[in-house]
Coordinates of C-alpha atoms and ligand atoms in Angstrom, one line a residue:
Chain G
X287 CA 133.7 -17.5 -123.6
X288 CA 130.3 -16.6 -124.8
X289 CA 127.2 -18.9 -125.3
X290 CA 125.6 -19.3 -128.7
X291 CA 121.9 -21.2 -129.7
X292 CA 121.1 -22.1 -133.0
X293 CA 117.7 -21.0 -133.3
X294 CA 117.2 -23.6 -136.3
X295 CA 118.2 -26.5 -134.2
X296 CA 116.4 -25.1 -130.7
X297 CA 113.1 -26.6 -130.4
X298 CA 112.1 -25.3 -126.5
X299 CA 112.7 -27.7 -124.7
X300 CA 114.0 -25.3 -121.9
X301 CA 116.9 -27.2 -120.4
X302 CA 119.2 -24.1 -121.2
X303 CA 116.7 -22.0 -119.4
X304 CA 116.3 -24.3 -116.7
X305 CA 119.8 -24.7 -115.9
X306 CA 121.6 -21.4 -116.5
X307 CA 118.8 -18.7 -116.3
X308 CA 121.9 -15.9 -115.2
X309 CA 122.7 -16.7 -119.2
X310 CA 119.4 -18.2 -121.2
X311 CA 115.9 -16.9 -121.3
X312 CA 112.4 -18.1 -122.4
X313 CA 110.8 -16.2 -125.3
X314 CA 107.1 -15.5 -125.3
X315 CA 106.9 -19.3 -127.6
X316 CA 108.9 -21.1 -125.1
X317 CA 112.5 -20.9 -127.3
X318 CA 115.8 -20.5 -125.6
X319 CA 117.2 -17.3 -126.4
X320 CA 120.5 -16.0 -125.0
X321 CA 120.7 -12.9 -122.7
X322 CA 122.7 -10.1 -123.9
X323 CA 125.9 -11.4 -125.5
X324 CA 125.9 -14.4 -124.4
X325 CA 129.3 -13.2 -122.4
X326 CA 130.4 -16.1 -119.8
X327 CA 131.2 -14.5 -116.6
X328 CA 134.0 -16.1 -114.6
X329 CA 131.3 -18.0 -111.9
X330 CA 128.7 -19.2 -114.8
X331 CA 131.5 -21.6 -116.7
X332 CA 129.8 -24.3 -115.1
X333 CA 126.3 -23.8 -115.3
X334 CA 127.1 -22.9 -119.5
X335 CA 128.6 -26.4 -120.1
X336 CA 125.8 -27.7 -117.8
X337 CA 123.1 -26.1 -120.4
X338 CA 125.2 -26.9 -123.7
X339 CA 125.7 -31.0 -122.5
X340 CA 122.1 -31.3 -121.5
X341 CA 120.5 -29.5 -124.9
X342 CA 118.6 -32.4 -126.2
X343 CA 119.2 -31.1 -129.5
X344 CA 122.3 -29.9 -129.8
X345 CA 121.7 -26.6 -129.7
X346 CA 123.9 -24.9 -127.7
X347 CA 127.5 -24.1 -128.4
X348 CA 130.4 -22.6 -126.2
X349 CA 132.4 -20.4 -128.3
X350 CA 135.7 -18.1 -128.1
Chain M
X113 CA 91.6 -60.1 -126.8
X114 CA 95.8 -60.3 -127.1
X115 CA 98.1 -61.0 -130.2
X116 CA 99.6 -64.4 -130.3
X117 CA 103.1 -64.5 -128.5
X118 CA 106.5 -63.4 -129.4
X119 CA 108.9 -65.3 -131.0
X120 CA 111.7 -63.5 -131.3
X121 CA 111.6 -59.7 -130.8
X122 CA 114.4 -58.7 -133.3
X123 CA 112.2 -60.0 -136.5
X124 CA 108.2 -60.3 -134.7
X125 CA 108.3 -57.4 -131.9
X126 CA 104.7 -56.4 -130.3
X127 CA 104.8 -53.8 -128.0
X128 CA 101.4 -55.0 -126.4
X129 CA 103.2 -58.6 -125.8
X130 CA 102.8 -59.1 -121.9
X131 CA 106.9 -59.4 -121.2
X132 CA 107.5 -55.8 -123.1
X133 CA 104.7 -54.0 -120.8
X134 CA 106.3 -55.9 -117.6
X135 CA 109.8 -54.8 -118.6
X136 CA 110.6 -53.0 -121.8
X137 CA 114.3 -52.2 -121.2
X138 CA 115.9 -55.7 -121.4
X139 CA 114.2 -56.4 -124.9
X140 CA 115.6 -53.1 -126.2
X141 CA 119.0 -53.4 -124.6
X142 CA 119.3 -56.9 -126.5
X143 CA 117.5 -55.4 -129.2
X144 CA 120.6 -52.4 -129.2
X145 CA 123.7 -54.8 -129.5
X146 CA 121.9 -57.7 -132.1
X147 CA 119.4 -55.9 -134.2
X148 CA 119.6 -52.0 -133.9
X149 CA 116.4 -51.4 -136.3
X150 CA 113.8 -54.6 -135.3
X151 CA 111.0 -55.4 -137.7
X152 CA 107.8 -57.3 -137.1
X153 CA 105.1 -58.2 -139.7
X154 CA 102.5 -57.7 -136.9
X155 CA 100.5 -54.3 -137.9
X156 CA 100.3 -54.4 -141.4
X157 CA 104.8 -53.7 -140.9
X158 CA 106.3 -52.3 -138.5
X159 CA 110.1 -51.1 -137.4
X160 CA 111.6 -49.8 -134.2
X161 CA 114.3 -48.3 -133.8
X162 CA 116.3 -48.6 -130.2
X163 CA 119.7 -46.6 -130.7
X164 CA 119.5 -43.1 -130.0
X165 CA 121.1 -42.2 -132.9
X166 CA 118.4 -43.7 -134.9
X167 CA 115.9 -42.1 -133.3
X168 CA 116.9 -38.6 -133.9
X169 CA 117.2 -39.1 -137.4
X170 CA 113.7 -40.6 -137.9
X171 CA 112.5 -38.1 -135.3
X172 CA 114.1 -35.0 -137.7
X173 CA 113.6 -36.7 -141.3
X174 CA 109.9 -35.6 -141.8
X175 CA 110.6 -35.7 -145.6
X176 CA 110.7 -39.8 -145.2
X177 CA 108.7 -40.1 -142.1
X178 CA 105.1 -38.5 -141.7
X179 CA 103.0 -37.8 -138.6
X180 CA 99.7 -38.8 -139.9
X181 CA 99.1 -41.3 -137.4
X182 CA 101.0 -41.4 -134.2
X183 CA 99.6 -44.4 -132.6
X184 CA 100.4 -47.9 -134.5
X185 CA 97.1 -50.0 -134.5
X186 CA 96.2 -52.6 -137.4
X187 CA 95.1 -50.3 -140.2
X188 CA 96.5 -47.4 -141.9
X189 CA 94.8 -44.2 -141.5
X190 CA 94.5 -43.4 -145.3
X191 CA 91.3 -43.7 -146.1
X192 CA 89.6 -42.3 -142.5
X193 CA 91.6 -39.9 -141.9
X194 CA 91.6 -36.2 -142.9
X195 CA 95.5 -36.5 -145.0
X196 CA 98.4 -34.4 -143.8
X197 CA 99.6 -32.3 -143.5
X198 CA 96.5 -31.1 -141.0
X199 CA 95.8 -35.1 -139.7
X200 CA 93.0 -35.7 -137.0
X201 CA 95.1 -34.2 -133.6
X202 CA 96.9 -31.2 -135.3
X203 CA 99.9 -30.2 -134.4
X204 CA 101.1 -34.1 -133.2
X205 CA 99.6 -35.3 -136.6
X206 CA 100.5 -32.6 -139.3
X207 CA 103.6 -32.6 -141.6
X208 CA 105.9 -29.6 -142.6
X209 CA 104.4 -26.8 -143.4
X210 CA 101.3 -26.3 -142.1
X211 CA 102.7 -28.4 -138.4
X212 CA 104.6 -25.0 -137.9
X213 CA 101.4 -23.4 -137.6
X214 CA 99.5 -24.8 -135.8
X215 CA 102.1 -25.5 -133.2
X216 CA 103.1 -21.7 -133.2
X217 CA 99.2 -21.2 -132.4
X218 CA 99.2 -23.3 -129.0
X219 CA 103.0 -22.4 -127.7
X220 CA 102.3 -19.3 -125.8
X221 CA 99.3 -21.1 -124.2
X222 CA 102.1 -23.6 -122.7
X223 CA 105.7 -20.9 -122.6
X224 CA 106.8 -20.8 -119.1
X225 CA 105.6 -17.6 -117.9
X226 CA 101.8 -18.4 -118.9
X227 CA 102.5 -22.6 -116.6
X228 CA 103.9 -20.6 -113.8
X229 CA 100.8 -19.2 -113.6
X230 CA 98.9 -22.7 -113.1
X231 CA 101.4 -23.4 -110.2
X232 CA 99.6 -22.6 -107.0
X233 CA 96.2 -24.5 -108.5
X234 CA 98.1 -27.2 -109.1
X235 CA 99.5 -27.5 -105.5
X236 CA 96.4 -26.7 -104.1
X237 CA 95.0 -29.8 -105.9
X238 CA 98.0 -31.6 -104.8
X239 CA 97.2 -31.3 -101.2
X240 CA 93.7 -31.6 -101.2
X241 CA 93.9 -35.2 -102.8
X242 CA 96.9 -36.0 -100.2
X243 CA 95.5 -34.5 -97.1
X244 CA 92.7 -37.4 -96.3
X245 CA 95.5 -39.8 -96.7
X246 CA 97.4 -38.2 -93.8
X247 CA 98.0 -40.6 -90.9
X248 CA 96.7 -43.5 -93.4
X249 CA 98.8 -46.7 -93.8
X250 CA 98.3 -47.2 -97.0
X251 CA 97.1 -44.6 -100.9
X252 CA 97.1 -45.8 -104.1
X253 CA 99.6 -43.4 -105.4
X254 CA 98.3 -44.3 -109.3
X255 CA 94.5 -44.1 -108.5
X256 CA 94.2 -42.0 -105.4
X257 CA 97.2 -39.4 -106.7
X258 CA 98.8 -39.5 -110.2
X259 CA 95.8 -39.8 -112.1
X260 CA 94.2 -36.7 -111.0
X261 CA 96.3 -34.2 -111.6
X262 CA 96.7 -33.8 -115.2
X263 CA 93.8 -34.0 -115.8
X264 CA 92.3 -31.6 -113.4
X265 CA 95.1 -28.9 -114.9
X266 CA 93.9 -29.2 -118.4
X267 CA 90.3 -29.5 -117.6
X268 CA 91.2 -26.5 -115.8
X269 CA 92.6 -24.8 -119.2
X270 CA 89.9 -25.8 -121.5
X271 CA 87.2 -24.4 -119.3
X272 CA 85.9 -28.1 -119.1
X273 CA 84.3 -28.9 -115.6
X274 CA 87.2 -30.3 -113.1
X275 CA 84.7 -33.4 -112.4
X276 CA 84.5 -34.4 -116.0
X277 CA 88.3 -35.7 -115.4
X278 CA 86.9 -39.4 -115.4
X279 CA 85.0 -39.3 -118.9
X280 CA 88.5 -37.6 -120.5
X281 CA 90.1 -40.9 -118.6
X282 CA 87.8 -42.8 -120.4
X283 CA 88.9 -40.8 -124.2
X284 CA 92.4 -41.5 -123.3
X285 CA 92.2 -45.4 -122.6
X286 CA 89.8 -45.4 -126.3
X287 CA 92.2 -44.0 -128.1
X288 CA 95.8 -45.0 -126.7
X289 CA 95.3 -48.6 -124.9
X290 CA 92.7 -49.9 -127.3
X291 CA 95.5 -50.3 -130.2
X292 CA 95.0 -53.9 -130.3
X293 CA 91.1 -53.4 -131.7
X294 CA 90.0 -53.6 -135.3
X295 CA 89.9 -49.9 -136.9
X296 CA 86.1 -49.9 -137.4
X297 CA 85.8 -50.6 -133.4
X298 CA 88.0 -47.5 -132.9
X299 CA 86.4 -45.2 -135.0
X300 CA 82.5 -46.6 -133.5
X301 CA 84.3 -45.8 -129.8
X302 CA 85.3 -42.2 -131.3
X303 CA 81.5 -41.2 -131.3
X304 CA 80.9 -40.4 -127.7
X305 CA 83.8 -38.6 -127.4
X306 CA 83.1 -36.4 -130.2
X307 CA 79.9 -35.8 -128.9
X308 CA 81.3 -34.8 -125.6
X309 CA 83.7 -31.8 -127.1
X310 CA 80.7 -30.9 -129.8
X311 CA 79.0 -29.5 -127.0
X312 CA 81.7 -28.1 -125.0
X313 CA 82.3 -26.2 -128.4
X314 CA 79.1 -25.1 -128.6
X315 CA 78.7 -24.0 -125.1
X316 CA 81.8 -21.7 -125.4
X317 CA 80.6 -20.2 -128.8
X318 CA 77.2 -19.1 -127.1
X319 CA 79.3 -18.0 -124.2
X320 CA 83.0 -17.0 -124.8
X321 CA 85.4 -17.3 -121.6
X322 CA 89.0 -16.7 -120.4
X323 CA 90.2 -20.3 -121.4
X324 CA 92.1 -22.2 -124.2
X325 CA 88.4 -23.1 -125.6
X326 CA 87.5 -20.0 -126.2
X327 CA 91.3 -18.9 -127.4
X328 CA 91.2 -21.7 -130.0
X329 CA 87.7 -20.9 -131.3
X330 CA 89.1 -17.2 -131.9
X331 CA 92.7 -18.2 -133.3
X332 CA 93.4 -18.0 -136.9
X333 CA 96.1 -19.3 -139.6
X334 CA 96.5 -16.9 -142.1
X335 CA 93.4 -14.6 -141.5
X336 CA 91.3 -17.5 -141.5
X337 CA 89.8 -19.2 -138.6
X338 CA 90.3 -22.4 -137.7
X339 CA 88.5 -25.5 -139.3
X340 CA 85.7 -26.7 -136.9
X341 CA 87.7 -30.5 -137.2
X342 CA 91.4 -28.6 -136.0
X343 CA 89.5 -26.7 -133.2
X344 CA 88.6 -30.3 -132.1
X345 CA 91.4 -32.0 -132.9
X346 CA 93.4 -29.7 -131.5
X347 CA 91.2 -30.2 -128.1
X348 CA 91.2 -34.0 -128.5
X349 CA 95.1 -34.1 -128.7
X350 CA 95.8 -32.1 -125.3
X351 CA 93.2 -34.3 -123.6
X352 CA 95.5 -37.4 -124.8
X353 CA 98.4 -35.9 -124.6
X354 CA 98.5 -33.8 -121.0
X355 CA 97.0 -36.5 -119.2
X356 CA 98.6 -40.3 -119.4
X357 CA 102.0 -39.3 -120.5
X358 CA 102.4 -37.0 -117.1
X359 CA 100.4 -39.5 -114.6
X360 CA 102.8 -41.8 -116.3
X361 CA 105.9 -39.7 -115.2
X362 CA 104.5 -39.6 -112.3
X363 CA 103.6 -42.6 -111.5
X364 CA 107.1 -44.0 -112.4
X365 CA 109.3 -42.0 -110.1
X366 CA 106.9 -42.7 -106.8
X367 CA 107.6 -46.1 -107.7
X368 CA 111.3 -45.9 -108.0
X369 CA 111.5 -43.9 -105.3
X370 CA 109.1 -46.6 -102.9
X371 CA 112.0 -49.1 -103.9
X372 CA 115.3 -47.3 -103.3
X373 CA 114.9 -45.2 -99.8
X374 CA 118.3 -44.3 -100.6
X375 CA 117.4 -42.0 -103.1
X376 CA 113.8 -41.0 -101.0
X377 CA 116.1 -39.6 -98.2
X378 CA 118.7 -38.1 -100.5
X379 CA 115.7 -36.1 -101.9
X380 CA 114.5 -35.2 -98.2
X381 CA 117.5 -34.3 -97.2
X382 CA 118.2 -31.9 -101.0
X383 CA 114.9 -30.4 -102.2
X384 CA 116.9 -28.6 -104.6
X385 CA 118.5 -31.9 -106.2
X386 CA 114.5 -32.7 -107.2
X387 CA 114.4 -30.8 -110.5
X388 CA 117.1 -32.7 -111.4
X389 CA 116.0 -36.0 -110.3
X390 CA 113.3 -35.3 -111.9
X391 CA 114.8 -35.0 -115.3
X392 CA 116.4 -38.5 -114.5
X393 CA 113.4 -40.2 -113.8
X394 CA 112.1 -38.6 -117.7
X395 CA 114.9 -40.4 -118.9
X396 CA 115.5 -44.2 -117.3
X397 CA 111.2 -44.5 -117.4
X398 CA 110.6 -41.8 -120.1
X399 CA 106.4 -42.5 -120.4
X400 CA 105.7 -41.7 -124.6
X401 CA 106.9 -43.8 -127.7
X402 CA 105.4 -42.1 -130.8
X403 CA 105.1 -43.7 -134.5
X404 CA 105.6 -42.7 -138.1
X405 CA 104.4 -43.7 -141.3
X406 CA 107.2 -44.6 -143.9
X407 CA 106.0 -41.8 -146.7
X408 CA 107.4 -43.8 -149.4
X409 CA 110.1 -47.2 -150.1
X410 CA 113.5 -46.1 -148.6
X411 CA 116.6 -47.9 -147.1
X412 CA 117.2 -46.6 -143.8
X413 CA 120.6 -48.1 -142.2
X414 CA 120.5 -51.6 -144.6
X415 CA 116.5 -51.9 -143.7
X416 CA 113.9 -51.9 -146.6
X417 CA 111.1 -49.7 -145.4
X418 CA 108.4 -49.8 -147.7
X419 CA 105.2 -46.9 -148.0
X420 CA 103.2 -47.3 -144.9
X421 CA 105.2 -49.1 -142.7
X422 CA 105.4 -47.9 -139.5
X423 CA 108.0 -47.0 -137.3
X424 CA 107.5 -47.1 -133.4
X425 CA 109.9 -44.3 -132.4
X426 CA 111.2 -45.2 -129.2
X427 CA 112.3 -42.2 -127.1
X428 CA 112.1 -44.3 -123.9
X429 CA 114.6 -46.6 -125.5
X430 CA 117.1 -43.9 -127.1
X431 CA 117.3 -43.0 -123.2
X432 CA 118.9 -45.8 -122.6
X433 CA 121.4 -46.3 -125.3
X434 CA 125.1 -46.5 -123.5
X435 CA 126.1 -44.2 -126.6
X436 CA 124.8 -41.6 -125.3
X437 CA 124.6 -41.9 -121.6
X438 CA 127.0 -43.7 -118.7
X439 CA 125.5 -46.2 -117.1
X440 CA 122.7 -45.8 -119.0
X441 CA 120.7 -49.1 -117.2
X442 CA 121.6 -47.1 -113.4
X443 CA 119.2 -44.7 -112.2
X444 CA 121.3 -41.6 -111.0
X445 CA 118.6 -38.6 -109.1
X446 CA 121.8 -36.7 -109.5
X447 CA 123.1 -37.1 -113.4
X448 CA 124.7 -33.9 -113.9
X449 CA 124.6 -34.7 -117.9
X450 CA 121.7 -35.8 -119.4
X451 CA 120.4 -35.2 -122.9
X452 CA 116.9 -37.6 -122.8
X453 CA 114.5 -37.4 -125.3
X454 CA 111.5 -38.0 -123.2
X455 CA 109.7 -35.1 -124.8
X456 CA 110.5 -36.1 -128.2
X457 CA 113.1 -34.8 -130.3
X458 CA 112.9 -32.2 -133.8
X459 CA 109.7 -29.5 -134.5
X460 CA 107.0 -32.1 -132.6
X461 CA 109.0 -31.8 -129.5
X462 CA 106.6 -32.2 -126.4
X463 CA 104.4 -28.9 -126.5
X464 CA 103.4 -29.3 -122.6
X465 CA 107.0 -30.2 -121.4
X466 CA 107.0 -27.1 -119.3
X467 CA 103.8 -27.9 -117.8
X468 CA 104.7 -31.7 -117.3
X469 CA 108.1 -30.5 -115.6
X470 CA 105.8 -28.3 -113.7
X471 CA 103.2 -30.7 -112.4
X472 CA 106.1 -33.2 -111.5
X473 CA 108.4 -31.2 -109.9
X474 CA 104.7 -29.8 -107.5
X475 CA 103.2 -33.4 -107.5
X476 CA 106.5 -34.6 -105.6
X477 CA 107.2 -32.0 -103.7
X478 CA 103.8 -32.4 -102.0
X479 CA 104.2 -35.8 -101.4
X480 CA 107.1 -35.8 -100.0
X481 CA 106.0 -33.5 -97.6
X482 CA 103.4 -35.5 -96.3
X483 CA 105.0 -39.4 -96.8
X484 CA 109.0 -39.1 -95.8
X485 CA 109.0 -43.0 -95.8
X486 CA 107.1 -45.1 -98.4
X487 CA 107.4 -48.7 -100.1
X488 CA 105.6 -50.6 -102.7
X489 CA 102.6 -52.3 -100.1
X490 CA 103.1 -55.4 -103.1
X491 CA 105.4 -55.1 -106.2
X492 CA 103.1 -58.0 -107.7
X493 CA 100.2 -55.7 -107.3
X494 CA 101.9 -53.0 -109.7
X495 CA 100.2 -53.0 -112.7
X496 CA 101.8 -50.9 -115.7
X497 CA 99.7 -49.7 -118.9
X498 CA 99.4 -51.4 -122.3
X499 CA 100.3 -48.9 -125.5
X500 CA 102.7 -46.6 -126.2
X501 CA 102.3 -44.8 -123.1
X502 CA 104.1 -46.4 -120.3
X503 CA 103.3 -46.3 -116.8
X504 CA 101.8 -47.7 -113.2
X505 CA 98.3 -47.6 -113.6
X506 CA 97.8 -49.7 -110.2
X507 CA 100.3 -48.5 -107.7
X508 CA 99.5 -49.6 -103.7
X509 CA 102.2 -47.6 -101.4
X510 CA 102.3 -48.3 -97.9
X511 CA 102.7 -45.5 -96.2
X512 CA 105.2 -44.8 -92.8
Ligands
HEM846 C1 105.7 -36.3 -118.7 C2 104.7 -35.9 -119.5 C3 104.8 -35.9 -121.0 C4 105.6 -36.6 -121.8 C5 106.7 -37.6 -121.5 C6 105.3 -36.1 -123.2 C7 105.9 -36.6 -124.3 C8 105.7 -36.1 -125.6 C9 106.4 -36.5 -126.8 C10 107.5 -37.6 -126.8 C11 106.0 -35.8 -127.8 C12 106.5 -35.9 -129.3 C13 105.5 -36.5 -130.2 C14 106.1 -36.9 -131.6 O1 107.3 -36.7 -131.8 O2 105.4 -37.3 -132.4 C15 104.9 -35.0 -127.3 C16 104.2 -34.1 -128.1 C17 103.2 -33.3 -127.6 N1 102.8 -33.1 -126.3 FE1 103.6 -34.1 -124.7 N2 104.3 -35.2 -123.1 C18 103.9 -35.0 -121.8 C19 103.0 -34.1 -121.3 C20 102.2 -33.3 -122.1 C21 101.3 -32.3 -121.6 C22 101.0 -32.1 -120.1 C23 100.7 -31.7 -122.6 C24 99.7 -30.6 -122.7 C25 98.7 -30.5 -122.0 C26 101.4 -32.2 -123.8 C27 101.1 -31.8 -125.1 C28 101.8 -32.2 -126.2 C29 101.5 -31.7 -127.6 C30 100.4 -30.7 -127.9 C31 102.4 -32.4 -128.4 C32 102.5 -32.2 -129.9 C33 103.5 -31.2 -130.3 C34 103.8 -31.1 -131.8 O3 103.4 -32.0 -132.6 O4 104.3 -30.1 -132.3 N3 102.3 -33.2 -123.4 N4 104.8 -35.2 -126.0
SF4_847 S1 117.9 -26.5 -124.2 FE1 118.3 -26.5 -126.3 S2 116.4 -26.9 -127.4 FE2 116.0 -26.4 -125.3 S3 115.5 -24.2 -125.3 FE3 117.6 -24.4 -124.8 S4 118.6 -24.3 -126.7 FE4 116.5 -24.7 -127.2

């Protein structure tokens, strides 16, 4: 499972960042950004869904 | 001076009627199931919106919906105003594309690294305004606590004198809480406070310093410098903006949290659960509704909105809509999912959101490491703002 943002919906509001910081990141603006891949290790399933569910905009998706 | 009485809220709302600032949330949860978009001919036409739904489509459509003015009152800004897409407060009052701009210009000034920073100030000030109360019985967590904070911080990043935080109190009440007032009154109360940052302008032109003054004096758009009115307006806005909204916030979850020692222990007991407490407390008493200006006639969802309506966009409302959240009308410190809109939603989300979550998150943290037991000394005392900023601006705690 890998973790995708969709820069045109992201507006900062940092829950991603907040929530999972082993997997999002802060650019210098304030936007989400992935780390790496965006590659789901086996211990960070929960904290992804925990950062795609509280995306106030919908931003976040868990993909294959 | 007040506006007559509501009749019915679905067809005649006010959001300066006395029963909507003692409790909001049961007029928009009836509002929700029996009249989704409510219209009142108060304010030259307005429409509000209470499912979340709703909301975000207003909140994203800036080809139907401008920012001109973000604070309904009984005129329309046409004629005063400078026209979008700059507006008088940019970014909060600018339109697509020149709002990217002048947001992109401020949003380093607030990323997460450059707040972080502000941390240990702001827990310094924190404990220097709780210490004296140490031992007291009693602190007025609104006027002895809450108030002071934001304002100190973004005094603090303007360059602006920390004492000068009760004139900018002053500004804020002019230009939010005064909505009521005949447009020509508003504009004559304008003066002083234009005078106010005229000077600070000119203080930091003669003499450039490390601060957000000085940073948006140099900025440009484009090569060019900044107009002399954004410079100000853009000054103006993070007075208004920084400092009800998060003494608001703040405000609100002392006095949820004086009523239900459950949760006060729980907290005690799980420092870390805080952040996320936090969050909950944005949500069920989420401070900030903003407005729109219809841009021209449309049907949105069966309604006629004509040119110049306006529509109060209700974020504290979509944060209650059961559509979205469980138990929406329960206050949960530990709601593991939770997608508010306290902070707005689409390009004007909340540029201070991670200095808001910042001073919160501090704010609490040092008090409740000085009051482990508190409760409201009188809830009749509680007195909660007028406008569409929403929070205790009276707030007696007993303390112990
Ligand atoms: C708990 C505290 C706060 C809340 C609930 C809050 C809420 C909001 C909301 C809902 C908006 C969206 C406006 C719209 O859609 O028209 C907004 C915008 C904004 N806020 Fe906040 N705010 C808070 C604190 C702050 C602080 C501390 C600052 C900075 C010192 C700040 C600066 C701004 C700015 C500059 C904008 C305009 C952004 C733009 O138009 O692109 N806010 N805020
Ligand atoms: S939570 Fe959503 S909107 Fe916020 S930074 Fe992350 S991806 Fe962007």
């Amino acid at each position: 499972m890998r973790v995708v943002i969709d820069s045109e919906k992201c507006q900062g509001h940092g829950r991603c960042f907040a929530l999972a910081p082993e997997l999002f990141e802060s650019d210098d603006l304030g936007q989400g950004l992935v780390i790496g891949d965006g590659q789901v290790a086996p211990g960070q399933a929960q904290a992804a869904h925990l950062a795609e569910q509280n995306c106030p905009e919908y931003a976040i998706s868990l993909v294959e | 001076m007040s506006n007559p009485p509501v009749e019915d809220f679905a067809t005649d709302f006010d959001h300066t009627d006395p029963r909507w600032v003692a409790d909001p949330y049961p007029i928009w949860d009836d509002l929700r199931e029996r009249c989704p978009v409510a219209h009142t001919n108060r304010y030259g036409g307005a429409w509000l919106p209470t499912r979340h739904a709703d909301v975000t489509a207003i909140a994203h459509d800036t080809d139907h919906f401008t920012s001109r003015t973000v604070v309904v009152g009984n005129g329309r800004p046409t004629e005063e105003a400078p026209p979008a897409p700059i507006g008088v407060a940019p970014p909060i009052t600018s339109d697509p594309p020149f709002h990217s701009h002048a947001r992109r210009l401020l949003q380093p000034v607030f990323a997460p690294a450059r707040v972080d920073a502000l941390e240990p100030y702001v827990r310094e000030l924190c404990g220097r305004l709780l210490d004296p109360f140490v031992g007291s019985s009693s602190i007025d967590a609104s006027l002895d606590f809450a108030e002071h904070i934001p304002v100190a911080v973004i005094s603090k990043m303007l360059g602006f004198p920390e004492e000068d935080g009760e004139i900018f109190r002053g500004f804020v009440h002019e230009i939010l809480e005064a909505v009521d007032l005949p447009q020509e009154e508003r504009f004559e109360r304008f003066a002083p406070i234009e005078e106010y940052f005229v000077a600070r302008i000119e203080e930091h032109q003669a003499d450039p310093q490390d601060d957000l003054t000085t940073f948006l004096l140099n900025a440009e758009i484009g090569g060019q410098p900044l107009a002399p009115e954004h410079v100000f307006g853009s000054m103006v806005l993070l007075i208004v903006a920084g400092i009800d909204t998060t003494w608001s916030a703040l405000g609100a979850s002392i006095w949820h949290l004086a009523q239900h020692p459950e949760d006060l222990e729980r907290l005690i007991a799980e420092p870390t659960l805080l952040p996320v407490a936090i969050e909950e407390f944005l949500r069920a008493y989420a401070p900030v509704t903003m407005a729109r200006l219809v841009i021209e006639d449309l049907d949105f969802e069966g309604c006629p909105m004509r040119k110049d309506d306006w529509v109060l966009l209700s974020f504290p409302a979509a944060n209650r809509d059961p559509e979205v959240f469980e138990d929406a009308d329960k206050v949960i410190i530990d709601r593991a999912v939770n997608r508010h809109a306290a902070f707005g939603l689409g390009i004007h989300r909340c540029l201070g959101s991670n200095l808001a979550r910042m001073e919160l998150r501090v704010a609490l943290e040092e008090w409740l490491a000085r009051f482990g037991s508190f409760t409201l000394s009188n809830p009749e005392a509680v007195e909660w703002s007028q406008g569409q900023v929403r929070g205790p601006r009276v707030l007696p705690i007993t303390l112990g």
